[in-house]
Coordinates of C-alpha atoms in Angstrom, one line a residue:
Chain A
M1 CA -27.2 49.5 -56.1
I2 CA -25.6 47.8 -59.1
G3 CA -22.1 48.3 -57.8
A4 CA -23.0 47.0 -54.5
M5 CA -23.9 43.6 -55.8
I6 CA -20.5 43.0 -57.6
A7 CA -18.3 40.8 -55.5
P8 CA -16.0 43.5 -54.1
D9 CA -13.0 41.4 -53.7
T10 CA -12.8 40.2 -57.2
P11 CA -9.4 41.7 -58.6
R12 CA -10.1 41.1 -62.4
P13 CA -11.7 44.1 -64.1
R14 CA -15.3 43.8 -64.7
A15 CA -16.9 44.0 -68.2
P16 CA -19.3 46.8 -68.7
I17 CA -23.0 46.1 -67.9
S18 CA -24.6 45.0 -71.1
R19 CA -27.7 46.8 -72.7
R20 CA -30.5 45.5 -74.8
A21 CA -28.6 46.4 -78.1
D22 CA -26.1 43.8 -77.2
Y23 CA -28.6 41.0 -77.7
R24 CA -30.3 39.5 -80.8
A25 CA -33.5 37.9 -79.7
F26 CA -35.6 38.6 -76.6
R27 CA -38.3 36.6 -74.5
L28 CA -40.5 38.0 -72.0
I29 CA -41.0 36.3 -68.7
T30 CA -43.7 37.1 -66.1
T31 CA -42.4 36.6 -62.6
R32 CA -44.5 34.5 -60.0
W33 CA -45.1 35.2 -56.3
M34 CA -43.1 31.9 -55.5
D35 CA -40.1 33.2 -57.3
N36 CA -39.4 35.7 -54.3
D37 CA -37.6 34.0 -51.6
V38 CA -37.3 35.2 -48.0
L39 CA -35.3 38.2 -48.9
G40 CA -38.2 39.4 -51.1
H41 CA -36.4 39.0 -54.4
V42 CA -36.2 36.5 -57.2
N43 CA -34.2 33.5 -56.0
N44 CA -30.8 33.1 -57.7
A45 CA -31.6 29.7 -59.0
L46 CA -34.7 30.9 -61.1
Y47 CA -32.4 33.1 -63.4
Y48 CA -31.4 29.7 -64.9
S49 CA -34.9 28.8 -65.5
F50 CA -35.3 32.2 -67.5
F51 CA -32.1 31.3 -69.5
D52 CA -33.3 27.8 -70.1
T53 CA -36.7 29.0 -71.1
T54 CA -35.3 31.4 -73.6
V55 CA -32.7 29.2 -75.3
T56 CA -35.1 26.3 -75.4
G57 CA -38.2 28.5 -76.5
W58 CA -35.9 29.9 -79.3
L59 CA -35.0 26.4 -80.4
I60 CA -38.6 25.1 -80.3
E61 CA -40.0 28.0 -82.3
R62 CA -37.4 27.3 -85.1
D63 CA -38.0 23.6 -84.9
L64 CA -34.4 23.1 -83.9
I65 CA -35.1 21.3 -80.5
G66 CA -34.4 17.8 -82.0
L67 CA -35.9 14.9 -80.0
H68 CA -38.0 13.5 -82.8
D69 CA -35.0 13.2 -85.1
G70 CA -32.8 11.3 -82.6
T71 CA -30.8 14.3 -81.4
M72 CA -31.2 16.5 -78.4
W73 CA -29.4 19.4 -76.6
M74 CA -27.8 19.0 -73.2
V75 CA -26.6 21.6 -70.9
A76 CA -22.9 21.3 -70.2
E77 CA -22.2 24.6 -68.3
T78 CA -24.0 27.6 -67.1
S79 CA -23.2 30.7 -65.2
C80 CA -24.8 33.9 -63.9
R81 CA -23.5 37.2 -62.4
Y82 CA -26.3 39.0 -60.5
L83 CA -26.0 42.9 -60.9
S84 CA -29.2 44.2 -59.3
E85 CA -32.3 42.7 -57.7
V86 CA -35.5 41.8 -59.5
A87 CA -38.8 40.8 -57.7
F88 CA -42.3 39.7 -58.3
P89 CA -44.4 41.3 -59.9
D90 CA -41.6 42.5 -62.2
V91 CA -41.9 41.7 -65.9
L92 CA -38.6 40.6 -67.2
T93 CA -37.1 40.5 -70.8
I94 CA -34.3 38.1 -71.4
G95 CA -31.7 38.8 -74.2
L96 CA -30.1 36.1 -76.1
R97 CA -27.2 36.1 -78.3
L98 CA -24.7 33.4 -79.8
G99 CA -21.4 33.5 -78.0
K100 CA -19.5 30.8 -79.9
L101 CA -20.5 28.0 -82.2
G102 CA -18.3 25.1 -81.9
N103 CA -18.3 21.7 -83.7
S104 CA -21.0 20.2 -81.5
S105 CA -21.6 22.8 -79.0
V106 CA -23.1 26.3 -78.7
R107 CA -22.3 28.9 -76.2
W108 CA -25.2 31.2 -75.7
E109 CA -25.0 34.6 -73.8
L110 CA -27.9 35.9 -72.0
A111 CA -29.0 38.8 -69.9
V112 CA -32.0 39.8 -67.7
F113 CA -33.6 43.1 -68.2
R114 CA -36.2 44.4 -65.6
G115 CA -39.3 46.3 -66.9
E116 CA -38.2 49.0 -69.3
A117 CA -34.7 49.1 -67.9
D118 CA -31.8 49.3 -70.6
E119 CA -29.0 48.0 -68.4
A120 CA -29.0 44.3 -67.5
S121 CA -29.9 43.2 -63.9
A122 CA -27.9 39.9 -64.5
E123 CA -25.8 38.4 -67.3
G124 CA -25.0 34.7 -67.9
H125 CA -23.9 32.0 -70.3
F126 CA -25.3 28.6 -71.1
V127 CA -23.4 25.9 -73.1
H128 CA -25.6 23.5 -75.1
V129 CA -24.1 20.2 -76.5
H130 CA -25.7 18.8 -79.5
M131 CA -26.1 15.0 -78.7
N132 CA -27.2 11.8 -80.1
R133 CA -30.2 10.9 -78.1
Q134 CA -29.5 7.2 -78.3
T135 CA -25.7 7.2 -77.4
R136 CA -25.8 10.4 -75.5
R137 CA -22.7 11.3 -77.2
P138 CA -21.9 14.8 -78.8
T139 CA -22.7 14.9 -82.5
P140 CA -21.8 17.8 -84.8
V141 CA -24.3 20.5 -85.4
P142 CA -25.4 20.2 -89.0
D143 CA -24.8 23.0 -91.6
S144 CA -28.6 23.7 -91.9
I145 CA -28.7 24.5 -88.3
R146 CA -25.4 26.4 -88.0
E147 CA -26.8 28.9 -90.6
I148 CA -29.7 29.7 -88.4
L149 CA -27.6 29.8 -85.2
A150 CA -25.2 32.1 -87.0
T151 CA -27.9 34.8 -87.4
M152 CA -27.7 35.0 -83.6
Q153 CA -24.3 36.6 -83.5
I154 CA -24.1 40.2 -82.6
Chain B
M1 CA -21.2 9.2 -70.1
I2 CA -19.2 11.9 -68.2
G3 CA -16.9 12.6 -70.9
A4 CA -19.9 12.9 -73.2
M5 CA -21.3 15.8 -71.2
I6 CA -18.2 18.0 -71.2
A7 CA -18.4 20.6 -73.9
P8 CA -16.2 18.9 -76.6
D9 CA -15.0 22.2 -78.2
T10 CA -13.6 23.8 -75.1
P11 CA -9.9 24.1 -75.6
R12 CA -8.5 24.6 -72.0
P13 CA -7.8 21.5 -70.1
R14 CA -10.5 20.2 -67.6
A15 CA -9.8 19.9 -64.0
P16 CA -10.1 16.3 -62.8
I17 CA -13.6 15.5 -61.5
S18 CA -13.9 16.0 -57.8
R19 CA -14.6 13.4 -55.2
R20 CA -16.4 13.5 -51.7
A21 CA -13.0 13.8 -50.0
D22 CA -12.5 17.2 -51.8
Y23 CA -15.4 18.7 -49.6
R24 CA -15.8 19.5 -46.0
A25 CA -19.6 19.5 -45.3
F26 CA -22.4 17.5 -46.9
R27 CA -26.2 18.0 -47.3
L28 CA -28.9 15.4 -48.4
I29 CA -31.3 16.4 -51.0
T30 CA -34.3 14.3 -51.9
T31 CA -35.3 14.8 -55.7
R32 CA -38.7 15.5 -56.6
W33 CA -40.9 14.3 -59.6
M34 CA -41.2 17.9 -60.7
D35 CA -37.4 18.2 -60.8
N36 CA -37.3 16.1 -64.0
D37 CA -38.0 18.0 -67.2
V38 CA -39.0 16.6 -70.5
L39 CA -35.7 15.0 -71.2
G40 CA -36.3 12.8 -68.0
H41 CA -33.5 14.2 -65.9
V42 CA -33.1 17.0 -63.3
N43 CA -33.5 20.4 -65.0
N44 CA -30.2 22.3 -65.1
A45 CA -31.6 25.3 -63.0
L46 CA -32.5 23.2 -60.0
Y47 CA -28.8 22.3 -59.4
Y48 CA -28.5 26.1 -58.3
S49 CA -31.4 25.4 -55.7
F50 CA -29.3 22.4 -54.3
F51 CA -26.3 24.8 -54.0
D52 CA -28.3 27.6 -52.4
T53 CA -29.9 25.2 -50.0
T54 CA -26.6 23.8 -48.9
V55 CA -24.9 27.0 -48.4
T56 CA -27.8 28.7 -46.7
G57 CA -28.6 25.6 -44.6
W58 CA -25.0 25.5 -43.4
L59 CA -25.3 29.3 -42.5
I60 CA -28.6 29.0 -40.7
E61 CA -27.4 25.9 -38.6
R62 CA -24.6 27.9 -37.4
D63 CA -26.6 31.0 -36.8
L64 CA -24.6 32.9 -39.4
I65 CA -27.4 33.9 -41.8
G66 CA -27.8 37.4 -40.5
L67 CA -31.1 39.0 -41.1
H68 CA -32.0 39.9 -37.5
D69 CA -28.7 41.6 -36.8
G70 CA -29.0 44.0 -39.9
T71 CA -26.8 41.9 -42.1
M72 CA -27.6 39.6 -44.9
W73 CA -25.9 37.5 -47.6
M74 CA -26.5 38.3 -51.3
V75 CA -25.5 36.1 -54.2
A76 CA -23.2 37.8 -56.6
E77 CA -22.1 35.1 -59.1
T78 CA -23.0 31.3 -59.5
S79 CA -21.7 28.7 -62.0
C80 CA -22.2 25.0 -62.6
R81 CA -20.5 22.4 -64.8
Y82 CA -22.7 19.4 -65.5
L83 CA -20.9 16.1 -65.8
S84 CA -23.4 13.4 -65.8
E85 CA -27.2 13.2 -65.4
V86 CA -29.2 12.7 -62.2
A87 CA -33.0 12.1 -62.0
F88 CA -35.8 11.6 -59.7
P89 CA -35.9 9.4 -57.5
D90 CA -32.2 9.8 -57.0
V91 CA -31.0 11.0 -53.5
L92 CA -28.3 13.5 -53.8
T93 CA -25.5 14.7 -51.6
I94 CA -24.1 18.1 -52.0
G95 CA -20.5 18.7 -51.0
L96 CA -19.5 22.1 -49.8
R97 CA -16.1 23.8 -49.1
L98 CA -14.8 27.3 -48.9
G99 CA -13.0 28.5 -52.1
K100 CA -11.9 32.0 -51.1
L101 CA -12.6 34.2 -48.2
G102 CA -12.5 37.9 -49.3
N103 CA -13.0 41.0 -47.2
S104 CA -16.7 41.0 -47.6
S105 CA -17.3 38.0 -49.7
V106 CA -17.1 34.3 -49.7
R107 CA -16.5 32.0 -52.7
W108 CA -18.2 28.6 -52.0
E109 CA -17.3 25.6 -54.1
L110 CA -19.9 22.7 -54.4
A111 CA -20.4 19.4 -56.0
V112 CA -23.4 17.1 -56.5
F113 CA -23.0 13.4 -55.8
R114 CA -25.7 10.9 -57.0
G115 CA -26.7 8.1 -54.5
E116 CA -23.4 6.5 -53.2
A117 CA -21.2 7.7 -56.1
D118 CA -17.8 9.0 -55.1
E119 CA -17.3 11.2 -58.4
A120 CA -19.3 14.4 -58.7
S121 CA -22.2 14.6 -61.2
A122 CA -21.8 18.3 -61.2
E123 CA -19.5 21.0 -59.8
G124 CA -20.0 24.7 -59.3
H125 CA -19.3 27.8 -57.3
F126 CA -21.4 30.4 -55.4
V127 CA -20.1 33.8 -54.5
H128 CA -21.9 35.3 -51.4
V129 CA -21.4 39.0 -50.5
H130 CA -21.9 40.0 -46.9
M131 CA -24.2 43.1 -47.0
N132 CA -25.8 45.7 -44.7
R133 CA -29.3 45.0 -45.0
Q134 CA -30.4 48.6 -44.9
T135 CA -27.9 50.1 -47.3
R136 CA -27.7 47.0 -49.4
R137 CA -24.0 47.8 -49.6
P138 CA -21.0 45.3 -48.9
T139 CA -19.9 45.2 -45.3
P140 CA -16.7 43.3 -44.0
V141 CA -17.2 39.7 -42.7
P142 CA -16.5 40.1 -39.0
D143 CA -13.7 38.1 -37.5
S144 CA -15.9 35.8 -35.4
I145 CA -17.5 34.7 -38.6
R146 CA -14.3 34.5 -40.4
E147 CA -13.1 32.1 -38.0
I148 CA -15.9 29.6 -38.6
L149 CA -15.7 30.0 -42.3
A150 CA -12.1 29.1 -42.3
T151 CA -12.9 25.7 -40.9
M152 CA -14.5 24.9 -44.2
Q153 CA -11.2 25.3 -46.3
I154 CA -9.9 22.0 -47.5
Chain C
M1 CA -51.6 27.6 -34.3
I2 CA -53.4 24.8 -36.0
G3 CA -56.8 26.3 -35.3
A4 CA -55.8 29.5 -36.5
M5 CA -55.1 28.2 -39.9
I6 CA -58.6 26.7 -40.4
A7 CA -60.6 28.9 -42.4
P8 CA -62.9 30.3 -39.4
D9 CA -66.0 31.0 -41.6
T10 CA -66.3 27.6 -42.7
P11 CA -69.6 26.2 -41.3
R12 CA -69.2 22.4 -41.9
P13 CA -67.6 20.5 -39.0
R14 CA -63.9 19.9 -39.7
A15 CA -62.5 16.3 -39.7
P16 CA -60.0 15.6 -36.9
I17 CA -56.4 16.2 -37.9
S18 CA -54.9 12.9 -39.1
R19 CA -52.0 11.2 -37.6
R20 CA -49.1 9.0 -39.0
A21 CA -51.1 5.8 -38.1
D22 CA -53.7 6.9 -40.5
Y23 CA -51.4 6.3 -43.5
R24 CA -49.8 3.3 -45.1
A25 CA -46.7 4.4 -46.8
F26 CA -44.3 7.3 -46.2
R27 CA -41.9 9.3 -48.2
L28 CA -39.2 11.7 -46.8
I29 CA -38.9 15.1 -48.3
T30 CA -36.0 17.5 -47.7
T31 CA -37.3 21.2 -48.0
R32 CA -35.1 23.6 -49.9
W33 CA -34.2 27.2 -49.1
M34 CA -36.2 28.3 -52.4
D35 CA -39.3 26.6 -51.0
N36 CA -39.9 29.3 -48.3
D37 CA -41.6 32.3 -49.9
V38 CA -41.7 35.9 -48.7
L39 CA -43.5 34.9 -45.5
G40 CA -40.9 32.6 -44.4
H41 CA -42.7 29.4 -44.8
V42 CA -43.0 26.8 -47.6
N43 CA -45.2 28.2 -50.4
N44 CA -48.7 26.5 -50.7
A45 CA -48.1 25.3 -54.2
L46 CA -45.1 23.2 -53.3
Y47 CA -47.3 20.8 -51.2
Y48 CA -48.6 19.5 -54.2
S49 CA -45.1 18.8 -55.5
F50 CA -44.8 16.7 -52.2
F51 CA -48.0 15.0 -53.0
D52 CA -46.9 14.3 -56.6
T53 CA -43.5 13.0 -55.7
T54 CA -44.9 10.6 -53.0
V55 CA -47.6 9.2 -55.4
T56 CA -45.3 8.9 -58.4
G57 CA -42.4 7.7 -56.4
W58 CA -44.6 4.9 -54.9
L59 CA -45.8 3.9 -58.5
I60 CA -42.2 3.9 -60.0
E61 CA -40.8 1.8 -57.2
R62 CA -43.5 -0.8 -57.8
D63 CA -43.0 -0.4 -61.6
L64 CA -46.6 0.7 -61.9
I65 CA -45.9 4.1 -63.6
G66 CA -46.8 2.8 -67.1
L67 CA -45.3 4.9 -69.9
H68 CA -43.4 2.0 -71.5
D69 CA -46.5 -0.2 -71.8
G70 CA -48.7 2.5 -73.6
T71 CA -50.4 3.7 -70.4
M72 CA -49.9 6.7 -68.2
W73 CA -51.5 8.2 -65.1
M74 CA -52.9 11.8 -65.4
V75 CA -53.8 14.0 -62.4
A76 CA -57.5 14.9 -62.6
E77 CA -58.1 16.8 -59.3
T78 CA -56.1 17.7 -56.2
S79 CA -56.7 19.6 -53.1
C80 CA -54.9 20.6 -49.8
R81 CA -56.0 21.9 -46.4
Y82 CA -53.2 23.8 -44.7
L83 CA -53.2 23.2 -40.9
S84 CA -50.0 24.6 -39.7
E85 CA -46.8 26.0 -41.2
V86 CA -43.7 24.2 -42.3
A87 CA -40.4 26.0 -43.3
F88 CA -36.9 25.2 -44.6
P89 CA -34.8 23.5 -43.1
D90 CA -37.7 21.1 -42.0
V91 CA -37.6 17.5 -43.0
L92 CA -41.0 16.4 -44.0
T93 CA -42.6 13.1 -44.2
I94 CA -45.5 12.5 -46.5
G95 CA -48.1 9.9 -45.5
L96 CA -49.9 8.1 -48.4
R97 CA -53.0 5.9 -48.4
L98 CA -55.7 4.7 -51.0
G99 CA -59.0 6.6 -50.7
K100 CA -61.0 5.0 -53.2
L101 CA -60.2 2.7 -56.2
G102 CA -62.5 3.4 -59.2
N103 CA -62.7 1.6 -62.5
S104 CA -60.2 3.7 -64.1
S105 CA -59.3 6.1 -61.4
V106 CA -57.5 6.3 -58.0
R107 CA -58.1 8.6 -55.2
W108 CA -55.0 9.0 -53.1
E109 CA -55.2 10.7 -49.6
L110 CA -52.0 12.4 -48.3
A111 CA -50.7 14.2 -45.4
V112 CA -47.6 16.3 -44.5
F113 CA -45.8 15.7 -41.2
R114 CA -43.2 18.0 -40.0
G115 CA -40.1 16.5 -38.3
E116 CA -41.1 14.1 -35.6
A117 CA -44.6 15.4 -35.3
D118 CA -47.4 12.8 -35.3
E119 CA -50.3 15.3 -36.2
A120 CA -50.4 16.4 -39.9
S121 CA -49.3 19.9 -40.9
A122 CA -51.5 19.5 -44.1
E123 CA -53.9 17.1 -45.7
G124 CA -55.0 16.5 -49.3
H125 CA -56.2 14.4 -51.9
F126 CA -55.0 13.6 -55.5
V127 CA -57.0 11.8 -58.2
H128 CA -55.1 9.9 -60.8
V129 CA -56.7 8.6 -64.0
H130 CA -55.3 5.6 -65.7
M131 CA -55.1 6.6 -69.3
N132 CA -54.1 5.1 -72.8
R133 CA -51.0 7.1 -73.6
Q134 CA -52.0 7.2 -77.3
T135 CA -55.6 8.0 -77.2
R136 CA -55.2 10.1 -74.0
R137 CA -58.6 8.4 -72.9
P138 CA -59.2 6.6 -69.6
T139 CA -58.5 2.9 -69.6
P140 CA -59.5 0.5 -66.8
V141 CA -57.0 -0.4 -64.0
P142 CA -55.9 -3.9 -64.5
D143 CA -56.6 -6.6 -62.0
S144 CA -52.8 -7.1 -61.3
I145 CA -52.4 -3.4 -60.5
R146 CA -55.6 -3.2 -58.5
E147 CA -54.3 -5.9 -56.1
I148 CA -51.2 -3.9 -55.3
L149 CA -53.2 -0.7 -54.9
A150 CA -55.7 -2.4 -52.6
T151 CA -52.8 -3.0 -50.1
M152 CA -52.7 0.8 -49.5
Q153 CA -56.0 1.0 -48.0
I154 CA -56.3 1.6 -44.2
Chain D
M1 CA -59.7 15.7 -74.7
I2 CA -61.5 17.3 -71.9
G3 CA -63.9 14.7 -71.1
A4 CA -61.0 12.3 -71.0
M5 CA -59.4 14.2 -68.1
I6 CA -62.4 14.2 -65.8
A7 CA -62.2 11.5 -63.2
P8 CA -64.6 9.1 -64.9
D9 CA -65.7 7.3 -61.7
T10 CA -66.9 10.4 -59.9
P11 CA -70.6 9.9 -59.5
R12 CA -71.7 13.5 -58.8
P13 CA -72.6 15.7 -61.8
R14 CA -69.8 18.0 -63.0
A15 CA -70.4 21.7 -63.1
P16 CA -70.1 23.0 -66.8
I17 CA -66.7 24.2 -67.7
S18 CA -66.3 27.9 -67.1
R19 CA -65.5 30.6 -69.6
R20 CA -63.6 33.8 -69.5
A21 CA -66.8 35.9 -68.9
D22 CA -67.3 34.0 -65.6
Y23 CA -64.2 35.9 -64.1
R24 CA -63.6 39.4 -63.2
A25 CA -59.9 40.0 -63.4
F26 CA -57.2 38.3 -65.4
R27 CA -53.4 37.8 -65.2
L28 CA -51.1 36.6 -67.9
I29 CA -48.6 34.0 -67.1
T30 CA -45.8 32.9 -69.5
T31 CA -44.9 29.2 -69.1
R32 CA -41.4 28.1 -68.6
W33 CA -39.4 25.1 -70.1
M34 CA -39.0 23.8 -66.4
D35 CA -42.8 23.9 -65.9
N36 CA -43.2 20.8 -68.2
D37 CA -42.6 17.4 -66.5
V38 CA -41.7 14.1 -68.0
L39 CA -45.1 13.8 -69.5
G40 CA -44.5 16.9 -71.5
H41 CA -47.1 19.1 -69.9
V42 CA -47.2 21.8 -67.2
N43 CA -47.0 19.7 -63.8
N44 CA -50.1 19.8 -61.6
A45 CA -48.4 21.6 -58.7
L46 CA -47.6 24.7 -60.8
Y47 CA -51.2 25.4 -61.2
Y48 CA -51.2 26.4 -57.7
S49 CA -48.4 28.8 -58.3
F50 CA -50.5 30.5 -61.1
F51 CA -53.3 30.8 -58.7
D52 CA -51.2 32.1 -55.9
T53 CA -49.5 34.6 -58.2
T54 CA -52.9 35.9 -59.5
V55 CA -54.5 36.4 -56.0
T56 CA -51.3 37.9 -54.5
G57 CA -50.6 40.0 -57.5
W58 CA -54.0 41.3 -57.4
L59 CA -53.7 42.2 -53.7
I60 CA -50.3 43.8 -54.2
E61 CA -51.5 46.0 -57.0
R62 CA -54.3 47.3 -54.7
D63 CA -52.1 47.7 -51.7
L64 CA -54.1 45.0 -49.9
I65 CA -51.3 42.5 -49.1
G66 CA -50.8 43.7 -45.6
L67 CA -47.3 42.9 -44.0
H68 CA -46.4 46.4 -43.2
D69 CA -49.6 47.1 -41.3
G70 CA -49.3 44.0 -39.1
T71 CA -51.6 41.8 -41.1
M72 CA -51.1 39.1 -43.6
W73 CA -53.0 36.6 -45.6
M74 CA -52.3 32.9 -45.1
V75 CA -53.7 30.2 -47.3
A76 CA -56.0 27.8 -45.5
E77 CA -57.1 25.6 -48.5
T78 CA -56.8 25.1 -52.3
S79 CA -58.1 22.8 -54.9
C80 CA -57.8 22.4 -58.6
R81 CA -59.7 20.3 -61.2
Y82 CA -57.6 19.7 -64.3
L83 CA -59.6 19.6 -67.5
S84 CA -57.1 19.7 -70.4
E85 CA -53.4 19.8 -70.7
V86 CA -51.3 23.0 -71.1
A87 CA -47.7 23.0 -71.8
F88 CA -44.5 25.2 -72.5
P89 CA -44.5 27.5 -74.5
D90 CA -48.2 28.2 -73.9
V91 CA -49.2 31.6 -72.6
L92 CA -51.7 31.5 -69.9
T93 CA -54.4 33.7 -68.6
I94 CA -55.6 33.2 -65.2
G95 CA -59.2 34.3 -64.4
L96 CA -60.1 35.4 -60.8
R97 CA -63.4 36.1 -59.1
L98 CA -64.5 36.4 -55.4
G99 CA -66.3 33.2 -54.4
K100 CA -67.3 33.9 -50.8
L101 CA -66.4 36.9 -48.5
G102 CA -66.5 35.6 -44.8
N103 CA -65.7 37.5 -41.6
S104 CA -62.0 36.9 -41.7
S105 CA -61.5 34.8 -44.8
V106 CA -62.0 35.0 -48.7
R107 CA -62.8 32.2 -51.0
W108 CA -61.3 33.1 -54.4
E109 CA -62.3 31.1 -57.5
L110 CA -59.8 30.7 -60.5
A111 CA -59.5 29.2 -63.9
V112 CA -56.6 28.7 -66.3
F113 CA -57.1 29.6 -69.9
R114 CA -54.6 28.5 -72.6
G115 CA -53.7 31.0 -75.3
E116 CA -56.9 32.4 -76.8
A117 CA -59.3 29.5 -75.6
D118 CA -62.5 30.6 -74.0
E119 CA -63.1 27.5 -72.0
A120 CA -61.1 26.8 -69.0
S121 CA -58.2 24.2 -69.0
A122 CA -58.4 24.1 -65.2
E123 CA -60.5 25.5 -62.6
G124 CA -59.8 25.7 -58.7
H125 CA -60.3 27.7 -55.4
F126 CA -58.1 29.4 -53.0
V127 CA -59.1 30.3 -49.4
H128 CA -57.2 33.1 -47.9
V129 CA -57.5 33.9 -44.2
H130 CA -56.7 37.6 -42.9
M131 CA -54.3 37.1 -40.0
N132 CA -52.6 39.3 -37.4
R133 CA -48.9 38.9 -38.4
Q134 CA -47.8 38.8 -34.7
T135 CA -50.3 36.3 -33.1
R136 CA -51.0 34.5 -36.4
R137 CA -54.7 34.4 -35.5
P138 CA -57.6 35.4 -37.8
T139 CA -58.6 39.0 -37.7
P140 CA -61.7 40.3 -39.4
V141 CA -61.4 42.0 -42.9
P142 CA -61.8 45.6 -42.3
D143 CA -64.8 47.3 -44.2
S144 CA -62.4 49.3 -46.4
I145 CA -61.0 46.2 -47.8
R146 CA -64.5 44.5 -48.0
E147 CA -65.6 47.1 -50.3
I148 CA -62.8 46.5 -52.8
L149 CA -63.1 42.7 -52.6
A150 CA -66.8 42.9 -53.4
T151 CA -66.2 44.4 -56.6
M152 CA -64.6 41.0 -57.6
Q153 CA -68.0 39.2 -57.2
I154 CA -69.5 38.1 -60.5

């Protein structure tokens, strides 16, 4: 199944499929009946809601979401590679790790795990930019936050 | 605004922002109140629903969606780069063009245009794999379909 | 089809199906591929997003949404009766009229029209309460707003 | 808070707010960042996705969903009364009980419980009609299914 889903005409060698041990934090997501589309599997757009929920949930739980202090995180870029299907009523676990910590941006890397599976059903990335909420311009990530983010590196 | 949204730490040079003339087909999308998240703009995941709707709508309208003939299109990979914010009640136009036509896969390229704007608010890609619905394995795109797809190249 | 969808065991007599002329304002909604569920039609929950978009859009366009003046509208109750199926790529028109204007609440009545159809595919209601945003308690709808709302009665 | 949300102009006496013990089966739903709308709470439409997920999940797990045997369940009517706000990252429990079992329809009653709360944050109903999938006409619920449904009465 998994091989079948990889775009077969892509010339560049594919990275090996990641496993749970490749991630640092995890979030449980229950699927919903409405997530399944006509093909009977979770629609491709919703994987980004799972990524978004995992990153934002992690930030909220550590009080790093900003908003009240005049900063905010804005999404600059996302991607997802779909490896095998998931469908309601699957319970999913989303893995999260820090990919790269820039001056004012963070590259998060994520994966979707179905039920008890150890191999990812999907992998993606999510670039967050730390912004001044008023000016909507990038602002450096302060050292106090960098320290916490750094713990998410694998 | 636009520069502000580009991840500032990314070293590689950015492609110029695409315009309507860079796309071949267009689909109108009305935004919904629920599309806006807490930050007051359309949530990042929903851009993929706009891409998905545009590609699938184009296929359905040309009777290329398969399903009844034992084939189907499955999404293998997607990405989006967010350039500037859009929000309800904006009306959006999604631009579509063929990026690359492989043996059994198609790379679509898309952009989101806000209201009457000529510069894209977001750009992305969407890789569809032509599958045998039963075996769920890639199957070559037949010549009759290739000809129609080829008209979408810019 | 329409009769088929009405719960057949319901003893009370059904109201006649409403038509476009029974409503005062209209909003166009484009369906999305993801709106269709496994049964190939728009999922029941999304009708409420169409209602919500229509009421909130109408309020925003008349600058009656509050928020910046310390008030807000909160939804207290909603319902929908599904009469016939709609599905992507249908374009929908949502009809809106004022049902009842209370001291601090508004009962909106809505209907979903498919394509050019004159008979509703679904009908529902939506009760909005005018609230003080800080105390989150109901606050009377001021006369200036009552006058505008009253124009929506049929 | 709860009283504040009840439409204040509604003359009829309100039923007391239901508790967990008033329901027979329960389903856990994890909220998502995207569920929150601009007001910072779960958008009213999504409660219906929670209801839908709970009813359909319950049917799937008991192999009562039909589809493969030429029957299906179609939603004829839904409603929800919003009593107090819920928001991401809340974990919700949805309570389910049988309201009324007709000849070819089922009235489900549901409630949303936030975190460990014993009082409902929202209550609603959901009427499912048992249909012939081909003719899309109501068809009686067979006795074998009626027996299982009957266990869901309180």
